[in-house]
PDB file of C-alpha atoms in Angstrom:
ATOM      1  CA  MET B   1      18.902 -13.843   1.227  1.00 49.00           C
ATOM      2  CA  ASP B   2      22.020 -13.744  -1.207  1.00 51.00           C
ATOM      3  CA  THR B   3      20.843 -10.225  -3.209  1.00 54.00           C
ATOM      4  CA  THR B   4      23.419 -11.283  -5.874  1.00 61.00           C
ATOM      5  CA  ARG B   5      22.028 -14.180  -7.050  1.00 62.00           C
ATOM      6  CA  HIS B   6      18.333 -12.357  -6.248  1.00 50.00           C
ATOM      7  CA  PRO B   7      18.851  -8.899  -7.013  1.00 52.00           C
ATOM      8  CA  LEU B   8      16.024  -6.953  -5.718  1.00 54.00           C
ATOM      9  CA  GLN B   9      13.190  -6.325  -8.402  1.00 60.00           C
ATOM     10  CA  VAL B  10      10.368  -4.001  -8.604  1.00 55.00           C
ATOM     11  CA  ARG B  11       6.742  -5.039  -9.896  1.00 70.00           C
ATOM     12  CA  ALA B  12       3.741  -3.665 -10.570  1.00 86.00           C
ATOM     13  CA  ILE B  13       0.536  -3.819  -8.463  1.00 87.00           C
ATOM     14  CA  HIS B  14      -2.428  -3.826 -10.439  1.00 95.00           C
ATOM     15  CA  ARG B  15      -6.108  -2.432 -10.113  1.00 95.00           C
ATOM     16  CA  LEU B  16      -9.590  -4.607 -10.734  1.00 96.00           C
ATOM     17  CA  LEU B  17     -12.343  -1.996 -10.926  1.00 97.00           C
ATOM     18  CA  HIS B  18     -14.650  -4.287  -9.646  1.00 96.00           C
ATOM     19  CA  HIS B  19     -18.141  -2.246 -10.811  1.00 95.00           C
ATOM     20  CA  MET B  20     -16.589  -0.649 -14.018  1.00 96.00           C
ATOM     21  CA  PRO B  21     -17.101  -2.433 -17.294  1.00 97.00           C
ATOM     22  CA  VAL B  22     -14.053  -1.291 -20.370  1.00 98.00           C
ATOM     23  CA  SER B  23     -16.724  -0.120 -21.951  1.00 97.00           C
ATOM     24  CA  ALA B  24     -17.399   2.843 -19.527  1.00 98.00           C
ATOM     25  CA  ALA B  25     -13.707   3.505 -18.279  1.00 98.00           C
ATOM     26  CA  LEU B  26     -13.040   3.722 -22.181  1.00 98.00           C
ATOM     27  CA  THR B  27     -16.009   6.399 -22.798  1.00 98.00           C
ATOM     28  CA  LYS B  28     -14.947   8.551 -19.635  1.00 98.00           C
ATOM     29  CA  ALA B  29     -11.372   8.196 -20.022  1.00 98.00           C
ATOM     30  CA  ALA B  30     -11.562   9.239 -24.054  1.00 97.00           C
ATOM     31  CA  PRO B  31     -11.841  13.046 -23.355  1.00 97.00           C
ATOM     32  CA  PHE B  32      -8.855  12.745 -21.154  1.00 97.00           C
ATOM     33  CA  PHE B  33      -6.286  10.471 -22.901  1.00 97.00           C
ATOM     34  CA  ARG B  34      -5.750   8.734 -26.034  1.00 97.00           C
ATOM     35  CA  VAL B  35      -7.282   5.475 -26.459  1.00 97.00           C
ATOM     36  CA  ARG B  36      -5.563   3.064 -28.246  1.00 97.00           C
ATOM     37  CA  HIS B  37      -7.491  -0.598 -29.305  1.00 97.00           C
ATOM     38  CA  LEU B  38      -4.458  -2.926 -29.229  1.00 96.00           C
ATOM     39  CA  ARG B  39      -6.089  -6.515 -30.889  1.00 92.00           C
ATOM     40  CA  THR B  40      -3.094  -8.661 -29.718  1.00 95.00           C
ATOM     41  CA  SER B  41      -1.766 -11.243 -27.121  1.00 96.00           C
ATOM     42  CA  LEU B  42      -0.876  -9.924 -23.585  1.00 96.00           C
ATOM     43  CA  PRO B  43       2.790  -9.787 -23.371  1.00 96.00           C
ATOM     44  CA  ASP B  44       2.423  -7.981 -26.873  1.00 97.00           C
ATOM     45  CA  ALA B  45      -0.081  -5.332 -25.412  1.00 97.00           C
ATOM     46  CA  LEU B  46       2.595  -5.015 -21.983  1.00 96.00           C
ATOM     47  CA  HIS B  47       5.462  -4.254 -24.572  1.00 97.00           C
ATOM     48  CA  ALA B  48       3.327  -1.447 -25.854  1.00 97.00           C
ATOM     49  CA  LEU B  49       2.049  -0.202 -22.391  1.00 96.00           C
ATOM     50  CA  GLY B  50       6.360  -0.510 -21.582  1.00 94.00           C
ATOM     51  CA  GLU B  51       6.611   1.646 -25.009  1.00 95.00           C
ATOM     52  CA  ALA B  52       4.023   4.006 -24.185  1.00 95.00           C
ATOM     53  CA  ASN B  53       5.367   4.548 -20.481  1.00 91.00           C
ATOM     54  CA  THR B  54       8.426   5.498 -21.900  1.00 91.00           C
ATOM     55  CA  ALA B  55       7.192   8.459 -23.167  1.00 91.00           C
ATOM     56  CA  GLY B  56       5.195   9.760 -20.259  1.00 92.00           C
ATOM     57  CA  ASN B  57       1.822   8.133 -18.095  1.00 94.00           C
ATOM     58  CA  ALA B  58       0.529   5.073 -19.752  1.00 96.00           C
ATOM     59  CA  PHE B  59      -2.287   2.753 -18.230  1.00 97.00           C
ATOM     60  CA  LEU B  60      -3.638  -1.042 -20.376  1.00 97.00           C
ATOM     61  CA  LEU B  61      -7.184  -1.214 -19.734  1.00 98.00           C
ATOM     62  CA  ALA B  62      -8.462  -5.122 -20.092  1.00 98.00           C
ATOM     63  CA  GLY B  63     -11.409  -6.990 -19.502  1.00 97.00           C
ATOM     64  CA  ASP B  64     -13.587  -7.384 -22.820  1.00 97.00           C
ATOM     65  CA  GLY B  65     -11.317 -10.002 -24.211  1.00 95.00           C
ATOM     66  CA  THR B  66      -8.569  -7.079 -25.847  1.00 96.00           C
ATOM     67  CA  PHE B  67      -6.492  -4.375 -24.701  1.00 98.00           C
ATOM     68  CA  HIS B  68      -6.733  -0.653 -24.987  1.00 98.00           C
ATOM     69  CA  LEU B  69      -4.031   1.686 -23.654  1.00 98.00           C
ATOM     70  CA  LEU B  70      -4.591   4.604 -22.486  1.00 97.00           C
ATOM     71  CA  ASP B  71      -1.541   7.394 -22.469  1.00 97.00           C
ATOM     72  CA  GLY B  72      -1.363  11.129 -23.287  1.00 96.00           C
ATOM     73  CA  PRO B  73      -3.329  12.649 -20.739  1.00 96.00           C
ATOM     74  CA  ASP B  74      -4.491  16.169 -20.983  1.00 96.00           C
ATOM     75  CA  PRO B  75      -1.949  18.670 -18.941  1.00 95.00           C
ATOM     76  CA  GLU B  76      -4.496  20.637 -17.630  1.00 96.00           C
ATOM     77  CA  LEU B  77      -6.617  18.017 -16.020  1.00 96.00           C
ATOM     78  CA  LEU B  78      -3.421  16.775 -14.379  1.00 95.00           C
ATOM     79  CA  SER B  79      -2.178  20.564 -13.199  1.00 93.00           C
ATOM     80  CA  ARG B  80      -5.936  20.480 -11.700  1.00 95.00           C
ATOM     81  CA  THR B  81      -6.326  17.241  -9.965  1.00 95.00           C
ATOM     82  CA  VAL B  82      -3.093  16.092  -8.965  1.00 91.00           C
ATOM     83  CA  ARG B  83      -1.232  17.288  -5.560  1.00 87.00           C
ATOM     84  CA  GLN B  84       0.882  20.151  -5.764  1.00 86.00           C
ATOM     85  CA  ASP B  85       2.872  19.463  -2.901  1.00 84.00           C
ATOM     86  CA  ARG B  86       4.880  16.431  -3.510  1.00 84.00           C
ATOM     87  CA  PRO B  87       8.186  16.560  -5.832  1.00 84.00           C
ATOM     88  CA  GLU B  88       7.677  16.423  -9.599  1.00 79.00           C
ATOM     89  CA  THR B  89       9.050  12.601  -9.381  1.00 83.00           C
ATOM     90  CA  TRP B  90       6.093  12.076  -7.501  1.00 71.00           C
ATOM     91  CA  ARG B  91       3.144  13.788  -9.294  1.00 81.00           C
ATOM     92  CA  THR B  92       4.302  11.923 -12.657  1.00 85.00           C
ATOM     93  CA  LEU B  93       4.048   8.846 -11.235  1.00 88.00           C
ATOM     94  CA  ASP B  94       1.961   6.467 -12.945  1.00 92.00           C
ATOM     95  CA  ALA B  95       0.014   5.627  -9.903  1.00 89.00           C
ATOM     96  CA  ALA B  96       0.131   9.640  -8.876  1.00 89.00           C
ATOM     97  CA  ILE B  97      -2.103  10.088 -11.930  1.00 93.00           C
ATOM     98  CA  LEU B  98      -4.384   6.886 -11.451  1.00 95.00           C
ATOM     99  CA  HIS B  99      -5.506   7.945  -7.890  1.00 93.00           C
ATOM    100  CA  GLU B 100      -5.262  11.227  -7.875  1.00 93.00           C
ATOM    101  CA  THR B 101      -7.159  11.765 -10.898  1.00 95.00           C
ATOM    102  CA  LEU B 102      -8.557   8.638 -12.986  1.00 95.00           C
ATOM    103  CA  LEU B 103     -10.055   7.126  -9.806  1.00 96.00           C
ATOM    104  CA  PRO B 104     -11.458  10.310  -8.202  1.00 95.00           C
ATOM    105  CA  HIS B 105     -11.924  12.123 -11.478  1.00 96.00           C
ATOM    106  CA  VAL B 106     -12.580  10.914 -14.413  1.00 97.00           C
ATOM    107  CA  TRP B 107     -14.107   7.433 -13.351  1.00 97.00           C
ATOM    108  CA  GLU B 108     -15.512   8.597  -9.899  1.00 96.00           C
ATOM    109  CA  ILE B 109     -14.474   5.648  -7.884  1.00 95.00           C
ATOM    110  CA  PRO B 110     -13.956   5.987  -4.305  1.00 92.00           C
ATOM    111  CA  ASP B 111     -10.351   4.495  -3.346  1.00 87.00           C
ATOM    112  CA  THR B 112     -12.229   1.823  -1.038  1.00 90.00           C
ATOM    113  CA  SER B 113     -11.754  -2.238  -1.209  1.00 89.00           C
ATOM    114  CA  ARG B 114     -15.563  -2.560  -2.453  1.00 94.00           C
ATOM    115  CA  ASP B 115     -15.045  -1.129  -5.610  1.00 95.00           C
ATOM    116  CA  ILE B 116     -10.833  -1.519  -6.166  1.00 95.00           C
ATOM    117  CA  ALA B 117      -8.753  -4.624  -5.625  1.00 95.00           C
ATOM    118  CA  TYR B 118      -5.436  -5.051  -5.837  1.00 94.00           C
ATOM    119  CA  VAL B 119      -3.493  -7.628  -8.116  1.00 93.00           C
ATOM    120  CA  HIS B 120      -0.093  -8.683  -8.063  1.00 91.00           C
ATOM    121  CA  ASP B 121      -0.498 -11.154 -10.998  1.00 93.00           C
ATOM    122  CA  THR B 122      -0.886  -9.641 -14.683  1.00 95.00           C
ATOM    123  CA  GLU B 123      -2.636 -13.162 -15.747  1.00 97.00           C
ATOM    124  CA  GLU B 124      -4.765 -13.119 -12.687  1.00 96.00           C
ATOM    125  CA  ALA B 125      -5.748  -9.273 -13.514  1.00 97.00           C
ATOM    126  CA  VAL B 126      -7.190  -9.420 -16.930  1.00 97.00           C
ATOM    127  CA  ARG B 127      -8.362 -12.940 -16.272  1.00 97.00           C
ATOM    128  CA  GLN B 128     -10.815 -11.604 -12.877  1.00 97.00           C
ATOM    129  CA  ALA B 129     -12.107  -9.029 -15.036  1.00 97.00           C
ATOM    130  CA  GLU B 130     -13.063 -10.717 -17.678  1.00 97.00           C
ATOM    131  CA  LEU B 131     -14.550 -13.296 -15.441  1.00 96.00           C
ATOM    132  CA  HIS B 132     -16.474 -10.643 -13.484  1.00 96.00           C
ATOM    133  CA  ARG B 133     -17.455  -8.346 -16.509  1.00 96.00           C
ATOM    134  CA  ALA B 134     -14.909  -5.747 -14.825  1.00 97.00           C
ATOM    135  CA  THR B 135     -12.196  -3.234 -15.522  1.00 98.00           C
ATOM    136  CA  ALA B 136      -8.477  -4.103 -15.005  1.00 98.00           C
ATOM    137  CA  VAL B 137      -5.884  -1.477 -14.871  1.00 97.00           C
ATOM    138  CA  ILE B 138      -2.704  -2.924 -15.566  1.00 96.00           C
ATOM    139  CA  MET B 139       0.520  -0.761 -14.638  1.00 91.00           C
ATOM    140  CA  HIS B 140       4.115  -0.895 -15.499  1.00 88.00           C
ATOM    141  CA  PRO B 141       6.503  -1.246 -12.559  1.00 85.00           C
ATOM    142  CA  VAL B 142       8.217   2.048 -11.425  1.00 80.00           C
ATOM    143  CA  ARG B 143      11.626   2.050 -12.483  1.00 76.00           C
ATOM    144  CA  GLU B 144      13.633   1.184  -8.685  1.00 67.00           C
ATOM    145  CA  GLU B 145      15.549   4.500  -9.090  1.00 73.00           C
ATOM    146  CA  LEU B 146      12.438   6.483  -8.885  1.00 71.00           C
ATOM    147  CA  VAL B 147      11.682   4.842  -5.461  1.00 62.00           C
ATOM    148  CA  ARG B 148      14.776   5.700  -4.055  1.00 66.00           C
ATOM    149  CA  THR B 149      15.405   8.947  -5.380  1.00 72.00           C
ATOM    150  CA  LEU B 150      11.844   9.535  -3.706  1.00 64.00           C
ATOM    151  CA  ALA B 151      12.923   8.488  -0.316  1.00 63.00           C
ATOM    152  CA  ARG B 152      15.805   9.873   0.095  1.00 76.00           C
ATOM    153  CA  GLN B 153      13.547  12.954  -0.192  1.00 72.00           C
ATOM    154  CA  GLY B 154      11.686  11.436   2.343  1.00 71.00           C
ATOM    155  CA  VAL B 155       8.616  11.093   0.200  1.00 69.00           C
ATOM    156  CA  MET B 156       6.392   8.342   0.009  1.00 70.00           C
ATOM    157  CA  MET B 157       5.236   6.634  -2.356  1.00 67.00           C
ATOM    158  CA  PRO B 158       1.475   6.493  -3.241  1.00 65.00           C
ATOM    159  CA  ARG B 159      -0.337   3.358  -1.938  1.00 67.00           C
ATOM    160  CA  LYS B 160      -0.373  -0.240  -4.136  1.00 62.00           C
ATOM    161  CA  THR B 161       2.950   1.390  -6.383  1.00 58.00           C
ATOM    162  CA  THR B 162       5.293  -1.326  -6.223  1.00 55.00           C
ATOM    163  CA  SER B 163       5.618  -4.834  -5.092  1.00 46.00           C
ATOM    164  CA  PHE B 164       9.140  -5.449  -3.886  1.00 42.00           C
ATOM    165  CA  GLY B 165      10.587  -8.821  -4.293  1.00 44.00           C
ATOM    166  CA  PRO B 166      12.038 -11.917  -4.228  1.00 51.00           C
ATOM    167  CA  LYS B 167       9.988 -11.900  -1.080  1.00 49.00           C
ATOM    168  CA  PRO B 168      11.475 -14.175   1.638  1.00 56.00           C
ATOM    169  CA  ALA B 169       9.672 -17.596   1.967  1.00 58.00           C
ATOM    170  CA  SER B 170       6.906 -17.515   4.390  1.00 62.00           C
ATOM    171  CA  GLY B 171       6.712 -20.133   7.666  1.00 58.00           C
ATOM    172  CA  LEU B 172      10.806 -20.009   8.110  1.00 57.00           C
ATOM    173  CA  LEU B 173      11.836 -20.351  12.087  1.00 53.00           C
ATOM    174  CA  LEU B 174      15.092 -20.240  13.091  1.00 57.00           C
ATOM    175  CA  ARG B 175      16.330 -21.617  15.835  1.00 56.00           C
ATOM    176  CA  SER B 176      19.367 -21.317  17.980  1.00 58.00           C
ATOM    177  CA  LEU B 177      21.158 -24.407  17.479  1.00 57.00           C
ATOM    178  CA  GLU B 178      22.940 -24.255  21.478  1.00 60.00           C
ATOM    179  CA  ALA B 179      21.148 -26.515  23.622  1.00 57.00           C
ATOM    180  CA  ASP B 180      19.387 -24.516  26.074  1.00 55.00           C
ATOM    181  CA  LEU B 181      20.962 -27.031  29.021  1.00 55.00           C
ATOM    182  CA  SER B 182      19.916 -24.334  32.101  1.00 55.00           C
ATOM    183  CA  GLY B 183      16.792 -26.426  32.715  1.00 54.00           C
ATOM    184  CA  LEU B 184      18.564 -30.200  33.250  1.00 52.00           C
TER     185      LEU B 184
END
């Protein structure tokens, strides 16, 4: 694959919380995160998520026809719940905060396929959440340099943190152009 014409892209993988309506997710998160209701389009909500993410951890919740921005997590909660045996770069990743703090301690959701689905497409995550009265947790993509930094340190990213692209086409078959004449 020509990486000059098709450079590496790091995309986010979103979560779909099957058994958690948005109202319940917001109620449980409100004591620990700043919650802002965004009555806007998905592109504008994603822009707000990107801006909030530059200042720290941020998540966009969807599923009730609007969008809700969670940011500004309680530092004391994070210090109690996020693993201390990882570098600071890892401990401040959105996926680490989600899987170390939000899911187990705030929302009390087990990390099982029965409770959480992983969705690569943002619009599909929102659509599925609205269709099933669930909560889509829209993630902001991790910066490529953070992935490289942690890889150089030998530290694995939290599960389902990144989706790399472009992907090679599936079903591609390679065959030698030299004829196998030994059987003739």
